[in-house]
Coordinates of C-alpha atoms and ligand atoms in Angstrom, one line a residue:
M1 CA -10.6 192.0 295.5
S2 CA -10.7 191.3 291.7
D3 CA -14.5 191.7 291.7
D4 CA -14.0 195.2 293.4
L5 CA -11.4 196.1 290.8
D6 CA -13.8 195.0 288.0
T7 CA -16.4 197.3 289.4
Q8 CA -13.9 200.1 289.8
A9 CA -12.7 199.7 286.3
I10 CA -16.2 200.0 284.9
E11 CA -16.8 203.1 287.0
I12 CA -13.6 204.7 285.7
L13 CA -14.8 204.2 282.1
Q14 CA -18.2 205.6 282.9
K15 CA -16.7 208.6 284.8
N16 CA -14.4 209.4 281.9
D17 CA -17.1 209.0 279.3
R18 CA -18.0 212.4 277.8
G19 CA -21.0 211.1 275.8
G20 CA -19.7 209.1 272.8
Y21 CA -16.0 209.4 273.5
T22 CA -13.9 208.9 276.6
V23 CA -11.1 211.1 277.9
P24 CA -7.9 209.2 279.0
T25 CA -8.1 210.9 282.4
A26 CA -9.8 214.0 283.8
R27 CA -7.8 217.3 283.7
L28 CA -4.4 216.1 282.4
Y29 CA -5.9 214.8 279.1
P30 CA -9.4 216.4 278.5
Y31 CA -10.0 215.4 274.9
Q32 CA -10.4 212.3 272.8
W33 CA -7.1 210.6 272.0
N34 CA -6.7 208.3 269.1
W35 CA -5.2 205.0 270.3
D36 CA -6.6 205.5 273.8
S37 CA -10.1 205.4 272.3
A38 CA -9.3 202.1 270.6
F39 CA -8.2 200.5 273.8
V40 CA -11.1 202.0 275.7
A41 CA -13.5 200.3 273.2
L42 CA -12.1 196.9 274.3
G43 CA -13.0 197.7 277.9
F44 CA -16.5 198.9 277.0
G45 CA -16.8 195.8 274.8
T46 CA -16.9 193.7 278.0
F47 CA -20.2 195.3 279.2
D48 CA -21.7 197.5 276.5
R49 CA -20.9 196.5 272.8
A50 CA -22.8 199.4 271.2
R51 CA -20.9 201.9 273.4
A52 CA -17.6 200.3 272.3
W53 CA -18.4 200.8 268.6
T54 CA -19.6 204.4 269.3
E55 CA -16.2 205.2 270.7
L56 CA -14.6 204.1 267.4
A57 CA -17.1 205.8 265.2
Y58 CA -16.5 209.1 267.2
L59 CA -12.8 208.7 266.6
L60 CA -13.3 208.4 262.8
E61 CA -15.5 211.5 262.8
G62 CA -12.2 213.4 263.1
Q63 CA -10.7 211.9 260.0
W64 CA -9.2 214.3 257.5
D65 CA -10.1 214.2 253.8
N66 CA -6.6 212.8 253.0
G67 CA -7.3 209.8 255.4
M68 CA -5.3 210.9 258.5
V69 CA -7.0 210.2 261.8
P70 CA -5.4 212.8 264.2
S71 CA -3.9 212.0 267.5
I72 CA -6.3 214.3 269.4
L73 CA -9.7 215.6 268.6
F74 CA -10.5 219.0 270.1
R75 CA -14.3 219.0 270.3
H76 CA -14.1 222.0 272.6
D77 CA -11.3 224.3 273.8
D78 CA -10.1 223.6 277.3
P79 CA -7.8 226.4 278.6
D80 CA -6.3 223.9 281.0
Y81 CA -4.6 222.0 278.2
F82 CA -1.5 222.9 276.2
P83 CA -0.9 222.8 273.3
G84 CA -4.6 223.1 272.3
P85 CA -6.4 224.0 269.1
S86 CA -5.0 227.6 268.9
V87 CA -1.5 226.2 268.8
W88 CA -2.1 223.5 266.2
Q89 CA -4.4 225.7 264.0
T90 CA -5.3 222.8 261.8
Q91 CA -8.5 224.5 260.7
S92 CA -6.2 226.5 258.4
A93 CA -4.9 223.3 256.7
H94 CA -4.2 223.9 253.1
T95 CA -7.1 221.9 251.7
P96 CA -9.8 220.7 252.4
Q97 CA -10.7 221.8 255.9
P98 CA -10.6 219.1 258.6
P99 CA -14.0 218.2 260.1
M100 CA -13.1 219.6 263.5
P101 CA -10.1 221.1 265.3
S102 CA -7.4 218.5 266.0
T103 CA -3.7 218.0 266.1
G104 CA -1.9 217.7 262.7
V105 CA -0.3 214.3 263.3
S106 CA -1.6 210.8 263.8
Q107 CA -1.0 208.0 266.4
P108 CA -0.4 204.2 266.1
P109 CA -3.3 202.7 264.1
I110 CA -4.4 200.1 266.6
L111 CA -8.1 200.6 265.6
A112 CA -8.3 197.7 263.1
C113 CA -6.8 195.3 265.7
V114 CA -9.5 196.3 268.1
M115 CA -12.2 196.0 265.5
R116 CA -11.1 192.5 264.8
Q117 CA -11.1 191.6 268.5
L118 CA -14.6 192.9 268.8
V119 CA -15.7 191.0 265.7
E120 CA -14.2 187.7 266.9
T121 CA -15.6 187.9 270.3
G122 CA -19.0 189.2 269.1
G123 CA -21.7 188.3 266.7
A124 CA -23.4 189.5 263.5
K125 CA -24.0 192.9 264.9
D126 CA -20.3 193.5 265.5
L127 CA -19.5 192.5 262.0
K128 CA -22.1 195.0 260.8
F129 CA -20.5 197.8 262.9
A130 CA -17.1 196.8 261.5
E131 CA -18.5 197.1 258.0
E132 CA -19.6 200.7 258.7
L133 CA -16.1 201.7 259.7
F134 CA -14.2 199.6 257.2
E135 CA -13.6 202.1 254.3
K136 CA -12.5 204.9 256.6
T137 CA -10.1 202.6 258.4
L138 CA -8.6 201.4 255.1
K139 CA -8.2 205.0 254.0
W140 CA -6.3 205.8 257.1
H141 CA -3.9 202.8 256.5
R142 CA -3.4 204.0 253.0
W143 CA -2.6 207.5 254.3
Y144 CA 0.4 206.1 256.3
Q145 CA 1.8 204.7 253.1
T146 CA 1.2 207.7 250.8
E147 CA 1.9 210.5 253.3
R148 CA 4.4 209.0 255.7
G149 CA 6.2 206.6 253.4
S150 CA 9.9 207.4 253.0
N151 CA 12.8 205.2 251.7
G152 CA 10.5 202.1 251.8
V153 CA 9.4 202.5 255.4
V154 CA 6.5 204.3 257.0
A155 CA 8.2 207.0 259.0
T156 CA 7.0 209.5 261.7
V157 CA 7.4 213.3 261.8
H158 CA 6.8 213.8 265.6
P159 CA 7.5 211.8 268.8
W160 CA 3.8 212.6 269.7
E161 CA 2.7 210.6 266.6
T162 CA 4.3 207.4 268.0
G163 CA 2.3 207.6 271.2
R164 CA 5.7 207.0 273.0
D165 CA 6.2 210.7 273.5
N166 CA 9.6 211.1 275.1
C167 CA 11.2 207.7 274.8
P168 CA 15.0 207.9 274.4
D169 CA 14.3 206.3 271.0
W170 CA 13.8 209.8 269.6
E171 CA 17.3 211.1 270.6
P172 CA 19.0 210.6 267.2
G173 CA 16.2 212.7 265.6
L174 CA 15.9 215.3 268.3
T175 CA 19.6 215.8 268.7
A176 CA 20.0 216.4 265.0
M177 CA 17.3 219.1 264.9
E178 CA 17.4 222.7 266.1
I179 CA 14.9 224.5 268.3
D180 CA 13.1 227.1 266.0
S181 CA 14.8 230.4 267.0
E182 CA 11.4 232.2 266.6
L183 CA 9.5 229.8 268.8
E184 CA 6.8 231.8 270.7
P185 CA 7.0 231.8 274.5
Y186 CA 4.5 229.3 276.0
Q187 CA 3.2 228.0 279.3
R188 CA 3.0 224.3 279.8
M189 CA 0.0 222.8 281.6
D190 CA 1.2 219.1 281.9
T191 CA 3.7 220.0 284.6
K192 CA 0.9 221.6 286.7
H193 CA -1.2 218.4 286.7
A194 CA 1.6 215.9 287.0
N195 CA 5.0 215.6 288.7
P196 CA 7.5 217.6 286.4
E197 CA 10.1 214.9 287.2
Q198 CA 8.0 212.3 285.4
R199 CA 7.3 214.6 282.4
P200 CA 9.4 215.6 279.3
S201 CA 12.2 218.2 279.8
K202 CA 12.0 221.8 278.6
E203 CA 14.4 221.2 275.7
Q204 CA 12.4 218.3 274.5
Y205 CA 9.2 220.3 274.7
D206 CA 10.8 223.2 272.7
K207 CA 11.7 220.7 270.0
F208 CA 8.2 219.1 270.0
L209 CA 6.8 222.6 269.5
S210 CA 9.3 223.5 266.8
I211 CA 7.9 220.6 264.8
V212 CA 4.4 221.8 265.4
K213 CA 5.4 225.3 264.2
F214 CA 6.8 223.8 261.0
G215 CA 3.6 221.9 260.4
R216 CA 1.5 225.0 261.0
E217 CA 3.6 227.2 258.7
S218 CA 3.3 224.5 256.0
L219 CA -0.5 224.6 256.4
W220 CA -0.4 221.0 257.5
N221 CA 0.7 219.8 254.1
Q222 CA 1.5 216.3 255.3
R223 CA 3.8 215.3 252.5
K224 CA 5.8 218.5 253.0
L225 CA 6.0 217.7 256.8
T226 CA 7.4 214.2 256.0
D227 CA 9.8 215.3 253.3
E228 CA 11.1 218.7 254.7
G229 CA 10.1 218.8 258.4
P230 CA 12.7 219.0 261.1
F231 CA 12.3 215.4 262.4
L232 CA 11.8 212.1 260.5
M233 CA 12.3 208.8 262.3
A234 CA 11.1 205.2 261.7
D235 CA 9.3 203.8 264.8
P236 CA 9.2 200.1 265.4
G237 CA 5.9 200.7 267.3
I238 CA 4.1 202.2 264.3
H239 CA 5.7 199.8 261.9
F240 CA 4.6 196.7 263.8
I241 CA 1.2 198.0 264.8
L242 CA 0.5 199.1 261.2
L243 CA 1.6 195.7 259.8
R244 CA -0.6 193.9 262.3
A245 CA -3.5 196.3 261.7
N246 CA -3.3 195.6 257.9
K247 CA -3.4 191.9 258.7
D248 CA -6.4 192.3 261.0
L249 CA -8.2 194.5 258.4
L250 CA -7.6 191.9 255.8
E251 CA -9.2 189.3 258.0
I252 CA -12.3 191.6 258.3
A253 CA -12.2 192.3 254.5
Q254 CA -12.4 188.5 253.9
R255 CA -15.3 188.1 256.2
L256 CA -17.1 190.9 254.4
H257 CA -16.1 189.5 251.0
K258 CA -14.4 192.7 249.9
T259 CA -12.1 191.3 247.3
E260 CA -10.6 194.5 246.0
A261 CA -9.8 195.8 249.5
A262 CA -8.3 192.4 250.4
A263 CA -6.0 192.7 247.4
E264 CA -4.9 196.2 248.4
L265 CA -4.3 195.1 252.0
K266 CA -2.2 192.1 250.8
S267 CA 0.0 194.6 248.9
L268 CA 0.3 196.9 252.0
I269 CA 1.3 193.8 254.1
E270 CA 3.9 192.8 251.5
Q271 CA 5.4 196.3 251.7
G272 CA 5.4 196.2 255.4
E273 CA 7.1 192.8 255.6
Q274 CA 9.8 194.1 253.3
A275 CA 10.4 197.1 255.6
T276 CA 10.9 195.0 258.8
N277 CA 14.6 194.5 258.3
Y278 CA 15.2 198.2 258.1
F279 CA 14.6 198.3 261.9
W280 CA 17.1 195.6 262.8
N281 CA 19.9 197.1 264.8
N282 CA 22.9 194.7 264.7
D283 CA 24.7 196.5 267.6
I284 CA 21.9 195.7 270.0
G285 CA 20.5 192.6 268.3
A286 CA 17.0 194.0 268.3
F287 CA 14.5 196.0 266.3
T288 CA 14.9 199.7 267.3
A289 CA 13.9 203.2 266.1
R290 CA 16.1 204.8 263.4
N291 CA 16.6 208.3 262.1
V292 CA 15.5 208.1 258.5
K293 CA 17.5 211.3 257.6
T294 CA 20.9 209.8 258.7
G295 CA 20.3 206.1 259.1
K296 CA 21.4 206.3 262.7
F297 CA 19.7 203.8 265.1
S298 CA 18.6 204.6 268.6
N299 CA 20.7 202.9 271.3
G300 CA 18.3 200.8 273.3
L301 CA 15.7 198.2 273.4
S302 CA 12.2 199.5 274.0
N303 CA 8.8 197.9 274.6
A304 CA 8.0 198.6 271.0
S305 CA 11.0 196.5 269.9
V306 CA 9.3 193.4 271.1
L307 CA 6.1 194.0 269.1
C308 CA 7.6 191.9 266.3
F309 CA 5.6 189.0 267.7
F310 CA 2.3 191.0 267.5
A311 CA 3.0 191.7 263.9
D312 CA 4.3 188.2 263.3
T313 CA 7.4 189.4 261.4
G314 CA 11.2 189.1 261.4
T315 CA 13.3 186.0 260.9
P316 CA 13.4 183.1 263.4
Q317 CA 16.8 184.3 264.5
Q318 CA 15.6 187.9 265.0
Q319 CA 12.7 186.7 267.0
Q320 CA 14.9 184.4 269.1
K321 CA 17.3 187.2 270.0
T322 CA 14.3 189.3 271.0
I323 CA 13.1 186.6 273.3
E324 CA 16.5 186.5 274.9
H325 CA 16.3 190.3 275.5
I326 CA 12.9 189.9 277.2
Q327 CA 14.3 187.1 279.4
R328 CA 17.3 189.3 280.3
V329 CA 15.1 192.3 281.2
Q330 CA 12.9 190.0 283.3
Q331 CA 15.9 189.4 285.6
Q332 CA 16.6 193.1 285.9
V333 CA 13.2 194.5 286.9
K334 CA 10.4 193.2 289.0
F335 CA 7.6 193.9 286.5
L336 CA 7.7 193.4 282.7
M337 CA 7.8 195.1 280.2
P338 CA 9.6 198.3 280.9
S339 CA 9.4 200.9 278.1
W340 CA 13.2 201.3 278.0
D341 CA 16.0 198.9 278.6
P342 CA 17.1 199.1 282.3
T343 CA 20.8 198.8 281.2
A344 CA 20.6 201.5 278.5
D345 CA 21.5 205.2 279.0
M346 CA 18.6 207.4 280.1
F347 CA 16.7 204.6 281.8
D348 CA 14.5 206.2 284.4
P349 CA 11.8 204.0 286.1
Q350 CA 9.5 206.9 286.8
R351 CA 9.9 209.1 283.8
Y352 CA 7.5 209.0 280.9
W353 CA 8.4 206.3 278.4
C354 CA 12.0 206.1 279.8
G355 CA 11.2 203.1 281.9
P356 CA 7.6 202.7 283.1
V357 CA 5.4 199.8 282.2
W358 CA 2.5 200.7 280.0
P359 CA -0.7 198.6 280.3
Q360 CA -1.7 198.9 276.6
M361 CA 1.8 197.9 275.5
N362 CA 1.8 194.9 277.8
Y363 CA -1.5 193.8 276.3
L364 CA -0.2 193.9 272.7
I365 CA 3.2 192.3 273.6
S366 CA 1.6 189.5 275.5
M367 CA -1.0 188.8 272.8
G368 CA 1.8 188.6 270.2
L369 CA 4.0 186.3 272.3
A370 CA 1.0 184.0 273.1
E371 CA 0.1 183.8 269.4
Q372 CA 3.7 182.8 268.5
G373 CA 3.8 180.1 271.2
H374 CA 5.8 181.8 273.9
N375 CA 3.2 181.2 276.5
A376 CA 5.3 181.4 279.6
L377 CA 6.5 184.9 278.8
A378 CA 3.1 186.0 277.6
D379 CA 1.6 184.8 281.0
A380 CA 4.3 186.5 283.0
I381 CA 3.6 189.8 281.3
R382 CA -0.1 189.5 282.0
D383 CA 0.5 188.4 285.6
D384 CA 2.8 191.4 286.1
M385 CA 0.2 193.7 284.8
A386 CA -2.5 192.3 287.1
S387 CA -0.2 192.6 290.1
L388 CA 0.7 196.2 289.2
I389 CA -3.0 197.2 289.1
Q390 CA -3.8 195.2 292.3
Q391 CA -0.8 196.8 294.1
S392 CA -1.2 200.4 293.0
G393 CA -4.5 201.0 291.2
F394 CA -5.5 202.3 287.8
Y395 CA -2.5 204.5 287.0
E396 CA -1.4 205.6 283.5
C397 CA 1.8 203.6 283.8
F398 CA 3.9 202.0 286.5
N399 CA 7.5 201.9 287.9
P400 CA 8.9 198.5 286.8
V401 CA 11.2 198.3 289.8
S402 CA 8.9 199.4 292.7
G403 CA 5.5 198.9 291.1
D404 CA 4.4 202.4 292.1
G405 CA 1.9 204.0 289.8
C406 CA 3.0 207.0 287.7
I407 CA 1.4 210.2 286.3
G408 CA -2.3 210.0 285.6
V409 CA -4.8 208.4 288.0
D410 CA -8.1 206.6 287.2
F411 CA -6.8 206.1 283.7
S412 CA -9.2 204.8 281.0
W413 CA -6.9 202.5 279.1
T414 CA -5.7 200.9 282.3
A415 CA -9.3 200.2 283.3
A416 CA -10.1 198.9 279.8
I417 CA -7.1 196.6 279.7
W418 CA -8.0 195.3 283.1
L419 CA -11.5 194.4 282.0
A420 CA -10.6 192.9 278.6
W421 CA -7.4 191.2 279.5
A422 CA -5.7 191.4 282.9
S423 CA -8.6 190.7 285.3
P424 CA -8.7 187.2 286.6
N425 CA -12.4 187.3 285.8
R426 CA -11.8 188.3 282.1
Q427 CA -13.5 185.2 280.7
R428 CA -16.6 185.8 282.7
L429 CA -16.5 189.5 281.8
A430 CA -16.1 188.7 278.1
A431 CA -19.0 186.3 278.1
Ligands
GLC501 C1 0.5 210.6 276.5 C2 1.0 209.3 276.0 C3 0.2 208.9 274.7 C4 -1.3 208.9 275.1 C5 -1.7 210.3 275.7 C6 -3.1 210.2 276.3 O1 0.8 211.7 275.6 O2 2.4 209.3 275.7 O3 0.6 207.7 274.2 O4 -2.1 208.7 273.9 O5 -0.9 210.6 276.8 O6 -3.3 209.1 277.2

C-alpha cells in the first residue's frame, strides 16, 4: 500500500507541475504559491533534484526589488480564481515595478529551511544551486525586518500573509478593524470549488479584501501598509519560521564561506531571539498571536504555537509548558496536531485553520520536536500524518477527530510531505 501511495504522490506532483512551478491543486489554486513551492521542492527532491531547485528558482523570479517574495505569482490570469491580478493591481506599485503580477503580501519564509534540507541530503551540486539563490533569499529575510518590523517584532499585515488564513488567531486584529465602506461588490470563487462550510465566512472575506484595498490605494508601499494599514498582528508562525530560516541560511552561509552575510544573519537571529518572549501568553501558558496595535493576545493554542521547537527558542519552562499542551491535545483528538485548540472557542474540525491537521505544519513541528529530543511526540505526529494519508488520501488538510480529508484533493504539499517525510519508505526514497 505504501508503495502505491509513493507512486501516487509522484504522479500528483507531476500532474500539478506547470513547467517549472507547481500549482497546489488544480482549479482551487491555479498559480504558484510561495510556501507551497518550498514544500513541493522537498518532494521533488526525492526523485528529481534539478526539478526541486527549479521550483525554488521560479519562486524567486517573482521577488520584488525591495526583497519581498509575494505569496502568489500570477504568471497568467485565470478567471476562475478570485482575488486575481486585477484586484491586487501590484503592477501599479509605487516603485520600481514588480517583475510579474503577484499579490502584495508575502508568506512564511520556509525557503531557506528547505534549501538547507536539500543541501544536507545532497551533494556539491545542491550547494551550488543554493549559492545561486543565496543573495535573493537573504534579501527577503532582510525585507521582513525592514518592512514588517514593528515594536521589536516582525509583524504581519494580512492573515493571508501568515499562510494560516482564517485561524481564530486573527480575531483580535479582525474584530478591531472595520470593513471598508466603499468595498466594491465581488464574486468569490473558492466557495464554488470547495465546500463553503469549510471556507472563510463572508465577513472575514470582506475584511481580507478591505486590507487589499488599502494596500492597492497605497500603491503597495509596504512600510505604509505596516504602519498605517487596518490590520497588524504578530504571528508565532512567521516568527518561528523566520528565526529558523535565519539559522538555516547562516548554516549555508558558513558552508559557502560568506563571512559578511553570516555576521548579518547572526544579528537577525539575535533580534529574533529577543522577540520570542513578546509572543508568550501567560493566560494560556503558550506562545500565541498578538495584536501589535493593542497588545491583545489571541485566546487559543494553535499549531504555530508549538513551532518554538523548530526555531529552538524560548526558555526551558516555556518549552515544557508547550509539551504539556501537546500531550493534553493528544488526549482530545485522534490525530495530532490540530490547527486550533479543541477546547478553545471557534474550534471546528472541518473548517479551514480552525481545527484541521495540516501536513506541512506537522512536518515542521515533528522535525523541531525530534531535534530537541522529544522523540515520542515527534514520532506520534509523523505516524498520525501517515495514517491520515493512508486512510483518506492526499487532501489539503484533515479532520483531527474523524480523519476525513478536507478541501482540496490531490494536493501538492501533501504528496511532497509524504515522499520526503511521512512515507514508511522515506529512507529508500531519499537515497
Ligand atoms: C490556502 C492556505 C495557504 C496556502 C494556499 C495554497 O490559502 O491557507 O497556506 O498557501 O491555500 O495552498
